[in-house]
Coordinates of C-alpha atoms (C1' of nucleotides) in Angstrom, one line a residue:
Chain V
X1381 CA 0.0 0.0 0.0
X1382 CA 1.6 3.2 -0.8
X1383 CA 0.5 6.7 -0.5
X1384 CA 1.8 9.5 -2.0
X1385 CA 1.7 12.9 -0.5
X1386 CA 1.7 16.2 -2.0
X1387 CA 2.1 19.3 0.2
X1388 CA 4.5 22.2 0.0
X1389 CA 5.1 22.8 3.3
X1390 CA 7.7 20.9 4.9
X1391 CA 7.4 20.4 8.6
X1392 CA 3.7 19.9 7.7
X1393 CA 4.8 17.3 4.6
X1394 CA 7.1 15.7 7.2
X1395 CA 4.0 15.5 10.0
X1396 CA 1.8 13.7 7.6
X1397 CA 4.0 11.3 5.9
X1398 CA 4.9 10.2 9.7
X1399 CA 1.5 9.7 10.7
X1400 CA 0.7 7.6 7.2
X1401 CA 3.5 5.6 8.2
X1402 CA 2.2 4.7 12.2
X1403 CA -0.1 2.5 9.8
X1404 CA 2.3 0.7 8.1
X1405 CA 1.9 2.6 5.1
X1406 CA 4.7 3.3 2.4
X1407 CA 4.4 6.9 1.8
X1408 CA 6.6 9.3 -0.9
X1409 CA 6.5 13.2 -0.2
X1410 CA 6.8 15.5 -3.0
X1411 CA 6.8 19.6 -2.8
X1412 CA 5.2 21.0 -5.7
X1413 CA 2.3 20.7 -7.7
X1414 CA 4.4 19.9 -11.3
X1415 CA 6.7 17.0 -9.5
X1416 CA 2.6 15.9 -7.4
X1417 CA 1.6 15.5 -11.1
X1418 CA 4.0 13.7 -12.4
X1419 CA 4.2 11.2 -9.0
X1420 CA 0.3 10.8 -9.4
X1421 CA 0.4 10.2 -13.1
X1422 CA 2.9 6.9 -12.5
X1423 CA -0.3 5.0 -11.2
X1424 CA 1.8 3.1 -8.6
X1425 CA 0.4 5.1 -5.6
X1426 CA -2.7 3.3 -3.9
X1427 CA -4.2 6.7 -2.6
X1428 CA -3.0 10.8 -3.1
X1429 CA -3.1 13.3 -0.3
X1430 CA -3.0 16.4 -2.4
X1431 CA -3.0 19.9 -0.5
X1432 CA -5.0 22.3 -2.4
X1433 CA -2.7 25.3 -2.5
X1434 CA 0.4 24.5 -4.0
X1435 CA 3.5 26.0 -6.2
X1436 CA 3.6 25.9 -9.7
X1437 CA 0.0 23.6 -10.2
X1438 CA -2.8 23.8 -7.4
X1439 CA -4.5 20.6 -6.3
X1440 CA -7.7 21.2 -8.4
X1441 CA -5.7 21.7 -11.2
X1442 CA -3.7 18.1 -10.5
X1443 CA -6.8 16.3 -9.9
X1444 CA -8.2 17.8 -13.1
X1445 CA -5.7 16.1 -15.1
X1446 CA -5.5 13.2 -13.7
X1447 CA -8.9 12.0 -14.3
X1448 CA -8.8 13.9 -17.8
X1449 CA -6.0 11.5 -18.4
X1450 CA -8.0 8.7 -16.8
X1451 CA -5.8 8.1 -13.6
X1452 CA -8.5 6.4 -10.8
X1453 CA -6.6 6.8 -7.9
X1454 CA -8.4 8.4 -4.9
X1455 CA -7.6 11.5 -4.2
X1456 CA -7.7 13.1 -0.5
X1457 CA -7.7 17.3 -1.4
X1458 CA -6.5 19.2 2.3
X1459 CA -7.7 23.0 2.2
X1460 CA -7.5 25.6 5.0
X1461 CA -10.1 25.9 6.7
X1462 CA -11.3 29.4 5.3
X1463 CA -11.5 28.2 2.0
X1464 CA -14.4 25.8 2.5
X1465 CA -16.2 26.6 -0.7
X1466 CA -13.5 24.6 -1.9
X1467 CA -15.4 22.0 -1.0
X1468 CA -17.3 21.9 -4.1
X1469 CA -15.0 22.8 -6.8
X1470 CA -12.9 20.0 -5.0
X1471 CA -15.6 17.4 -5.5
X1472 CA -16.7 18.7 -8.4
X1473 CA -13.1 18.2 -10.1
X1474 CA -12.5 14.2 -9.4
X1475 CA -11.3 14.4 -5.7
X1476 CA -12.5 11.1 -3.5
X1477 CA -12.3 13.3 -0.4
X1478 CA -11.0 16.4 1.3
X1479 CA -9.7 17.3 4.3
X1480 CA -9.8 21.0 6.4
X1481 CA -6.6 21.8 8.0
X1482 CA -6.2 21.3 10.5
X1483 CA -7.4 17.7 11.0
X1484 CA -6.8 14.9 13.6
X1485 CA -4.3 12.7 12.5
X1486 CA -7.4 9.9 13.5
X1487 CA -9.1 11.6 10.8
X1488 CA -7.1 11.2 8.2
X1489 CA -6.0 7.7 8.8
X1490 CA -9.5 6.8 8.9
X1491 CA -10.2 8.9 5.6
X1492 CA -6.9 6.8 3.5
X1493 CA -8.0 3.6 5.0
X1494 CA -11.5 4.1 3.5
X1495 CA -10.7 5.0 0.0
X1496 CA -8.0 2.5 -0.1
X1497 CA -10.4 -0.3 1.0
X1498 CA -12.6 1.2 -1.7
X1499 CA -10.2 0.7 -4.3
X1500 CA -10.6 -3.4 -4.0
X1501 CA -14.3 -2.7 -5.2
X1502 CA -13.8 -0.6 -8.4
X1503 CA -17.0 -1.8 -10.8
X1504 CA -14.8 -1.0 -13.5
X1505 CA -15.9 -4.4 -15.3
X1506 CA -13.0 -4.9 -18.6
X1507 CA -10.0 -3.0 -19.9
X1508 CA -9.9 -2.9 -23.9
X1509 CA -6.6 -1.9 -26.5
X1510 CA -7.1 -3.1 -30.2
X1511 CA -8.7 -6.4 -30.3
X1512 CA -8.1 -7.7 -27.0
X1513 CA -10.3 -7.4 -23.8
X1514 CA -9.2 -7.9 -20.3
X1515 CA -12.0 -8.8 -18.1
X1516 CA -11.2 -7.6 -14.6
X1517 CA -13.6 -9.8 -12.7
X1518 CA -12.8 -13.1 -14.1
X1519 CA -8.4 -12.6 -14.7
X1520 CA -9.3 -13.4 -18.4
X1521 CA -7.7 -12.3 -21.4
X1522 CA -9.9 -12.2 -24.6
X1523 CA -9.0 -11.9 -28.1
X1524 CA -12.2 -12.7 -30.3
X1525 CA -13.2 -15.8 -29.3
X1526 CA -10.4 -17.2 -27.6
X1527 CA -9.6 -16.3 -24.1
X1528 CA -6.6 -17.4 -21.6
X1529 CA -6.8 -17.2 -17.9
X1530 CA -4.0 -15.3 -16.6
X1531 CA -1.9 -15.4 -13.1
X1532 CA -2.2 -12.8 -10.5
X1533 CA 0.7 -11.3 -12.2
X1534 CA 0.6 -11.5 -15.6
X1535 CA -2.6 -10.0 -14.8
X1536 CA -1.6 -7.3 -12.7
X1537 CA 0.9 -6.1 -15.9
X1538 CA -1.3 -6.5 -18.4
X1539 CA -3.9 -4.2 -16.8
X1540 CA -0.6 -1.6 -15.7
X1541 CA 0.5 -1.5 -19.9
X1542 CA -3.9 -1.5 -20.5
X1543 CA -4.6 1.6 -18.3
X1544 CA -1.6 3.3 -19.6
X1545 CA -2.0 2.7 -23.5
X1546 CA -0.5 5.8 -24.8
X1547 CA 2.4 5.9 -22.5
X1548 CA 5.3 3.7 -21.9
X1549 CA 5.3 1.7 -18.5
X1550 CA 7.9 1.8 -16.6
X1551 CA 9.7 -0.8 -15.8
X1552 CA 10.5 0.1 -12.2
X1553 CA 6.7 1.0 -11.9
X1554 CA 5.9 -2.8 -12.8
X1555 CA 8.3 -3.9 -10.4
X1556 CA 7.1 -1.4 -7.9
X1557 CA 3.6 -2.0 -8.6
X1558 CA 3.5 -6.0 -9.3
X1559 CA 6.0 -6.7 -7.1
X1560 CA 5.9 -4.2 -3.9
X1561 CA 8.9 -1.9 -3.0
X1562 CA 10.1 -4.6 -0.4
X1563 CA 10.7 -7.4 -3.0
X1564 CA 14.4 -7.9 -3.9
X1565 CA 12.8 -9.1 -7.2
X1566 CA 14.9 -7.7 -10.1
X1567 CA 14.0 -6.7 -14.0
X1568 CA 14.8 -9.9 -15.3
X1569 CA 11.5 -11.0 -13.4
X1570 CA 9.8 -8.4 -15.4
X1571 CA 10.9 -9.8 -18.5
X1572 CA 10.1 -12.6 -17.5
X1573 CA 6.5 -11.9 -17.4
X1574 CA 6.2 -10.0 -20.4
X1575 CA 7.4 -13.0 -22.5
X1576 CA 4.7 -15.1 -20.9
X1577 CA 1.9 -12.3 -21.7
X1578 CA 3.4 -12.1 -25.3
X1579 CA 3.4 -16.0 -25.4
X1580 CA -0.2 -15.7 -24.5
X1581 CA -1.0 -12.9 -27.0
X1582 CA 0.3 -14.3 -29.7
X1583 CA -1.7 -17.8 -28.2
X1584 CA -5.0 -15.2 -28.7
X1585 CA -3.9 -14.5 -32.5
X1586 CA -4.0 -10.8 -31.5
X1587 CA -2.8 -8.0 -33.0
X1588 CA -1.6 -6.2 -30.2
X1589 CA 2.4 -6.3 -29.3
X1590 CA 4.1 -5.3 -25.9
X1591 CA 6.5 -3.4 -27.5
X1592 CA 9.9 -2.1 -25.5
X1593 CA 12.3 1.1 -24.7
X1594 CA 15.4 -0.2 -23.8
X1595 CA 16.3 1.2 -20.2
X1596 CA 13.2 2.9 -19.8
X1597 CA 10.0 0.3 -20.0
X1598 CA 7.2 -1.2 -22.4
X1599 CA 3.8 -0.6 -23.6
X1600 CA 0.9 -1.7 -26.0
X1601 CA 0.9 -1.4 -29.8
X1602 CA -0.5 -2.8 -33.2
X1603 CA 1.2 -4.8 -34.9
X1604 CA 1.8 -4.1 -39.1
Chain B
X495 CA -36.3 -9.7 4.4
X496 CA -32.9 -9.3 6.3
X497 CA -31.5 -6.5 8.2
X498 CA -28.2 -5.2 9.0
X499 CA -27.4 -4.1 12.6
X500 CA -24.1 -2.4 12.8
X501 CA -23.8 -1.8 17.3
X502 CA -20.5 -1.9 19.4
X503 CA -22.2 -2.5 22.7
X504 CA -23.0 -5.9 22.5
X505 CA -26.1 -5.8 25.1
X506 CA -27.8 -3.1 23.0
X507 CA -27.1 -5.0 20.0
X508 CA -28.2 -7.9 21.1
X509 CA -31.3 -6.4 22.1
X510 CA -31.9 -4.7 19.1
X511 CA -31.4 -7.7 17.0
X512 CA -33.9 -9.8 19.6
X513 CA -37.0 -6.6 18.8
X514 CA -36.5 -6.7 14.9
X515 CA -36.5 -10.7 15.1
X516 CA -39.8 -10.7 16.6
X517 CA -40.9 -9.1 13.4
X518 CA -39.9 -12.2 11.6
X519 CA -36.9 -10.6 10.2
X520 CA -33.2 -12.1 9.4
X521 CA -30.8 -9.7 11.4
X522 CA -27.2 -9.7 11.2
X523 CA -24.9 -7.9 13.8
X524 CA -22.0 -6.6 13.3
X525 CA -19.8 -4.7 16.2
X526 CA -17.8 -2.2 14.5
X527 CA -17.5 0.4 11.5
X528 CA -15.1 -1.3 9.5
X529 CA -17.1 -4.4 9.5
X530 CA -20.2 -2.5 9.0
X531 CA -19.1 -0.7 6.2
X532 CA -18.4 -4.0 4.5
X533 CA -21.2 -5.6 5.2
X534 CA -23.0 -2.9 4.1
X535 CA -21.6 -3.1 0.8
X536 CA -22.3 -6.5 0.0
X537 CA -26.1 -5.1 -1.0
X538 CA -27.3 -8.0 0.7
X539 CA -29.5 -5.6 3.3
X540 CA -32.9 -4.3 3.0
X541 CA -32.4 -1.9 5.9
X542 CA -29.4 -1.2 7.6
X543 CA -29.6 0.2 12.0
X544 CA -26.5 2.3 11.9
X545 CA -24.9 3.5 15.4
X546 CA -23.2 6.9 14.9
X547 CA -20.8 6.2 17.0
X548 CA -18.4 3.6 16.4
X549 CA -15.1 2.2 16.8
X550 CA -13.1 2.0 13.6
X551 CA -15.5 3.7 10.8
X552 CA -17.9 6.5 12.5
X553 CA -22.3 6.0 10.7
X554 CA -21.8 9.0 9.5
X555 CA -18.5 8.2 7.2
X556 CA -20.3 5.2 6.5
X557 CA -23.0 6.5 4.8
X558 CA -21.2 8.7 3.2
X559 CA -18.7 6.5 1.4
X560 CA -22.0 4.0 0.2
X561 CA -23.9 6.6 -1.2
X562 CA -20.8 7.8 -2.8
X563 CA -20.8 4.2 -3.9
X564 CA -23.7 3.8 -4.9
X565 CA -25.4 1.7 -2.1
X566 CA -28.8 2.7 -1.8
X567 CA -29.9 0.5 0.9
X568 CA -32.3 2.8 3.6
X569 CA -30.2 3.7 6.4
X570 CA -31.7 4.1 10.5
X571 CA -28.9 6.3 12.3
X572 CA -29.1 6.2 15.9
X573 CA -27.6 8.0 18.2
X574 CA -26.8 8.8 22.1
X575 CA -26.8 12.3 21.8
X576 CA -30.4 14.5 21.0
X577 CA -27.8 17.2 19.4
X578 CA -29.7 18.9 16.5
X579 CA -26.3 19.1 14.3
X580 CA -25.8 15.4 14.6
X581 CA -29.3 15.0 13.0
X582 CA -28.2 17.5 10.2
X583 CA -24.9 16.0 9.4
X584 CA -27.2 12.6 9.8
X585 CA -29.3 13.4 6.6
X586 CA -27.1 15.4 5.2
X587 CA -24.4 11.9 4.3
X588 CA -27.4 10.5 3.0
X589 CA -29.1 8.4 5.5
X590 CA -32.4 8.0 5.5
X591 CA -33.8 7.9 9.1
X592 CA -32.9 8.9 12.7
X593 CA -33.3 7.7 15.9
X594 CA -32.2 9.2 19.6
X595 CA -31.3 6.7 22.3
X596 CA -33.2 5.6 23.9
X597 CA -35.7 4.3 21.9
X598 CA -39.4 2.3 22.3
X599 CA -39.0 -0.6 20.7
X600 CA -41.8 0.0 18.5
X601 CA -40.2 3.0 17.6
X602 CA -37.6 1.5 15.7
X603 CA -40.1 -1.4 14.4
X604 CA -42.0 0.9 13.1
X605 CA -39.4 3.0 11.0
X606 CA -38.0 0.0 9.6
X607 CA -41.3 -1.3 8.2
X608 CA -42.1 1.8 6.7
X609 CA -38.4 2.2 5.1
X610 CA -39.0 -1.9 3.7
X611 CA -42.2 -0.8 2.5
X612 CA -40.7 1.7 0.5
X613 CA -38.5 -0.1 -1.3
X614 CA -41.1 -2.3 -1.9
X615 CA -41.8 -5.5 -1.2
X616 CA -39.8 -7.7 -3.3
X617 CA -38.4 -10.9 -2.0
X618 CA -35.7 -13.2 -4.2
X619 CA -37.0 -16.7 -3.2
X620 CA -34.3 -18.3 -5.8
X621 CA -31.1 -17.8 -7.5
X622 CA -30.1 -18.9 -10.8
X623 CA -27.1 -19.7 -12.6
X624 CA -26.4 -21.5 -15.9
X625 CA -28.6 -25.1 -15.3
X626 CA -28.6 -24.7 -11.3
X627 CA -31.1 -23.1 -9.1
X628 CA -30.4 -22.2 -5.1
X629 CA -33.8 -21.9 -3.6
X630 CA -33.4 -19.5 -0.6
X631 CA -36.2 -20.7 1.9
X632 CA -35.4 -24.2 1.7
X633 CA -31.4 -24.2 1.4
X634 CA -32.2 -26.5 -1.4
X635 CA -29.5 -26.9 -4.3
X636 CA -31.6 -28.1 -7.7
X637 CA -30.4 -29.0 -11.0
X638 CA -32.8 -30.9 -13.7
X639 CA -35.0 -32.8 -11.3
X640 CA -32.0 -34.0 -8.8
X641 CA -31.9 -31.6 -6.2
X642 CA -29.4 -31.9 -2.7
X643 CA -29.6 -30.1 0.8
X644 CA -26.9 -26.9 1.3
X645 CA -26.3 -26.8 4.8
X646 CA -25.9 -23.4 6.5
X647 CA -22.5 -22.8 5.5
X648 CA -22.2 -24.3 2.0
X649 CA -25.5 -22.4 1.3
X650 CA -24.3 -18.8 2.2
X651 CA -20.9 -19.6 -0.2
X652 CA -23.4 -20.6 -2.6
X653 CA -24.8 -17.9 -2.6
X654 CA -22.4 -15.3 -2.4
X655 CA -20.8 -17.1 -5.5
X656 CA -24.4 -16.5 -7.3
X657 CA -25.0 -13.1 -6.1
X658 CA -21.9 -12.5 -7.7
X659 CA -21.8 -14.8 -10.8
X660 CA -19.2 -13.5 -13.5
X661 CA -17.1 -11.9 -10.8
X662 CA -13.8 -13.3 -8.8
X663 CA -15.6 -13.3 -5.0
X664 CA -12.3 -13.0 -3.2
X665 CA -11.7 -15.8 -0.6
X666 CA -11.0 -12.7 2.1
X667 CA -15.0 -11.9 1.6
X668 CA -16.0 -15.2 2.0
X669 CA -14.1 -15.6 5.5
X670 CA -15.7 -12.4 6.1
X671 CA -19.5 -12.6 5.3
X672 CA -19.5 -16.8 6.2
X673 CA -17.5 -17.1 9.2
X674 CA -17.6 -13.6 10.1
X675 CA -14.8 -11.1 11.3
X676 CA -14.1 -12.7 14.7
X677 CA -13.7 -16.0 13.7
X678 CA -10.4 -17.7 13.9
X679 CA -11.3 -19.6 10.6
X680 CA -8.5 -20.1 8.0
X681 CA -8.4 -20.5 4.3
X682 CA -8.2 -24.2 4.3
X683 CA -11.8 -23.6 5.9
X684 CA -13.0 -22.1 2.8
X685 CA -11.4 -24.6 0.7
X686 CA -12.9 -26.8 2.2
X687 CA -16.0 -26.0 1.5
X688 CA -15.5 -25.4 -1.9
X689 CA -14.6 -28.9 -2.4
X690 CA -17.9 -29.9 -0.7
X691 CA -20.1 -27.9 -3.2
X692 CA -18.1 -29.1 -5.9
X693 CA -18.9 -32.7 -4.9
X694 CA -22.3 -31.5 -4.9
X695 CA -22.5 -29.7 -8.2
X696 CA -20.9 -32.9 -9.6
X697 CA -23.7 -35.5 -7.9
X698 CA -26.4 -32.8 -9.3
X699 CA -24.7 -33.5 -12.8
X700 CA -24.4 -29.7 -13.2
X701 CA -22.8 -27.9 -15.7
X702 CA -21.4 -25.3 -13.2
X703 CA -18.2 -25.4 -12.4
X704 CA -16.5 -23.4 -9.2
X705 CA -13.2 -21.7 -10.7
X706 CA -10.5 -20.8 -8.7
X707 CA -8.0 -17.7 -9.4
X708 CA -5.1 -18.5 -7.0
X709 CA -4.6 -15.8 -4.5
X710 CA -7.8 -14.2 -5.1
X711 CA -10.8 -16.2 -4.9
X712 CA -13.4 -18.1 -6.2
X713 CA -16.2 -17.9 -9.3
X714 CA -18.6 -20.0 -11.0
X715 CA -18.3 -20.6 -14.7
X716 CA -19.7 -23.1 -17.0
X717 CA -18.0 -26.2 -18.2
X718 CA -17.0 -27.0 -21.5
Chain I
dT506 C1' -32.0 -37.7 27.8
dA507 C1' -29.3 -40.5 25.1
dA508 C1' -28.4 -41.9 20.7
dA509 C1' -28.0 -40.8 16.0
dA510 C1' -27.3 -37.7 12.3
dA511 C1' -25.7 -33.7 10.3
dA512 C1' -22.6 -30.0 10.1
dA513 C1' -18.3 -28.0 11.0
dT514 C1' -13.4 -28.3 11.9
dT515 C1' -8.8 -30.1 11.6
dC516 C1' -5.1 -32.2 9.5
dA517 C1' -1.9 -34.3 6.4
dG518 C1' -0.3 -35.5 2.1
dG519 C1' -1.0 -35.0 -2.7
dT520 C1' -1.5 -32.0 -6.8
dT521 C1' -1.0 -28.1 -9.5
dA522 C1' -0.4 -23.2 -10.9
dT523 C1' 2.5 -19.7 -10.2
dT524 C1' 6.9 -17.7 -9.5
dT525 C1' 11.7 -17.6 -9.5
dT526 C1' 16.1 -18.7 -11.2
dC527 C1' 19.5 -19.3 -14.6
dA528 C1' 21.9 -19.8 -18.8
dG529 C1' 22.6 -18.9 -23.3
dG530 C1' 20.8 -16.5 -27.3
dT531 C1' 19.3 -12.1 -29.6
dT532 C1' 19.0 -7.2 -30.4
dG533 C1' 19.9 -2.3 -30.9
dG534 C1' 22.4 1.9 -30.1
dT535 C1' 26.9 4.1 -30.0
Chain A
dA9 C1' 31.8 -4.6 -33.5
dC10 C1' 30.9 -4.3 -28.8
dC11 C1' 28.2 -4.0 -24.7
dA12 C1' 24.4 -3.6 -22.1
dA13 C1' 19.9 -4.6 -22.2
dC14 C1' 16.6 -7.6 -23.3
dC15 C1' 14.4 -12.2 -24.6
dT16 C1' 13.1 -16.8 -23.6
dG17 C1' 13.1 -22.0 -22.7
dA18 C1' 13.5 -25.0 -19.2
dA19 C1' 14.0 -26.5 -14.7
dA20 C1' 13.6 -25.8 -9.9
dA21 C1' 11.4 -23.8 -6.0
dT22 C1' 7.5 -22.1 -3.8
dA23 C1' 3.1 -21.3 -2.4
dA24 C1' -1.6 -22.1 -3.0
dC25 C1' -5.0 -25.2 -3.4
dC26 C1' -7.5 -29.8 -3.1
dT27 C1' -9.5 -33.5 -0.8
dG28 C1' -10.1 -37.8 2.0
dA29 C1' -10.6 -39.0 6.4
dA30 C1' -10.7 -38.5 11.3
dT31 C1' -12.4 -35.7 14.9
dT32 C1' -15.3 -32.5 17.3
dT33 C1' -19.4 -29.8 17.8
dT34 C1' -24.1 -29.0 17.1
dT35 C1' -28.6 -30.3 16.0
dT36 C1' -32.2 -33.6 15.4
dT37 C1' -34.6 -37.6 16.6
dA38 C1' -36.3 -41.3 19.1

DNA sequence: TAAAAAAATTCAGGTTATTTTCAGGTTGGT
DNA sequence: ACCAACCTGAAAATAACCTGAATTTTTTTA
């Protein structure tokens, strides 16, 4: 489970992240709004405790993008208390939940641990890319009228490279991601993997190819 | 017709549970938020009694997050305190009655009947799936004309597998929602099951199959 | 109330899917 | 052409799952 904080002031940052972590939580601090966004958009984070006012890109604004670049992860906005018509515009832009400064640190926990047991439940039902359909309720992988089952893992890439099928994937993300921040596993595992899924695409007769960047990651393409 | 209770003083909630029985409800009791807020979630409930305050997960937060998941089971807050702003805060996350402690026991009977009523009366007496059939009143398992008895325990995996046919109902949920949160039961419990109904489902000559995705759970599919 | 039946639990050993490891081959950029 | 990065088949290791059977607990029946 990890949590990624955004929040410009440091002693405050510092505060939060420690009280994330009393839970057991793995949590990454970042200063401003540009780096938040770019953190958020790596869809390894679990849930986002944004603060509202922030320098260079204000937690709206991150939000915004996020879910205009379809990024699901809950978001938790913080706001001072004096700006509670914030409220709505935070809502009303894609946050899960907000916060007033100050909180409880009770408050908050309890806030991260509901939206991160929420995520188990997302009714998001298949991911699609091209001719092949990954049904996130069943683990199968469909390609007309074929379909393969696929391992907790192979799963867990495939629908990484599916939800990011303009951008490249990072490989440390998967690893992150599929294999947790504790695991000594190491990129060859990765590889691994993403010759079984291509093993299994090309099973499917689909059209779609992982395709690679050497030292950076892979994603989705058509083939021809 | 069944009914959630979600009370952490076990002598209240016991009571509580013992007045809507008499109305020839099924009532369920669970003692804290968390596991309120799941049960809550599993849609199973026609009306839910909701104590405000809790350990874990406050009534409040729990009404919020279902409505903001689209739950829209009927919710009865009740609370210690006659404060006018819990009773605004009440309605305001969405729940649907209120109720100060202490309460007539009619009281309560009374607003729960009207909030069934309203969602109107319909009771499932059967659940379907491919060629088998689960009728609910008599725990009975049917499949052409062959037909075997569930007991309790088989019958409520049973049906949580039905309730959610085409979806992965993680082995975690069935620990939770069978043997309940306190229970000490394992996975090899759940397995073990499993393999009973399979037995079962293979004496009924049924089509239905129970899948397994490893580290994840269980779901039925159709053979062949 | 005791005996019988049914349901639930426990356990151990077998089976299988998944995951890791490793070695040798391939590829692409400089 | 060289080197690092990547690919992949196969084998080994691991962890998850299955299931028969024995045991305990609960419920029903006589």
């Amino acid at each position: 489970m990890r949590i990624l904080v955004v929040e410009d002031e440091i002693r405050l940052a510092e505060a939060i992240a420690q009280i994330i972590k009393e839970d057991k939580y793995t949590v990454d601090v970042v200063h401003d709004g540009e780096d938040g966004y770019d953190y958020a958009m790596s869809d390894i984070y679990d849930v986002i405790v944004l603060d509202v006012m922030l320098p260079k890109l204000n937690g709206f604004e991150i939000v915004r993008q996020m879910r205009r670049n379809k990024r699901q992860t809950p978001v938790i906005l913080l706001t001072a208390k004096d700006e509670i018509n914030d409220k709505v515009t935070g809502l009303d832009c894609g946050a899960d939940d907000y916060l007033t400064k100050p909180f409880a640190p009770e408050e908050l926990l309890a806030r991260i641990r509901a939206l991160a047991r929420r995520q188990g439940e997302v009714v998001m039902d298949e991911l699609d890319f091209a001719d092949i359909t990954l049904n996130l309720s069943t683990y199968m992988l469909e390609c007309g009228y074929k379909s393969v089952h696929l391992g907790l893992k192979e799963f867990e890439i495939m629908r990484m490279l599916l939800t990011n099928s303009n951008n490249v994937v990072p490989k440390e993300n998967l690893l992150l991601k599929v294999w947790g921040s504790e695991s000594e596993a190491e990129d060859n595992n990765v590889e691994v993997y993403i010759s079984f899924l291509r093993k299994k695409l090309s099973y499917l007769g689909s059209s779609v190819n992982i395709a690679v960047v050497r030292k950076v990651g892979y994603y989705l393409d058509v083939k021809k």
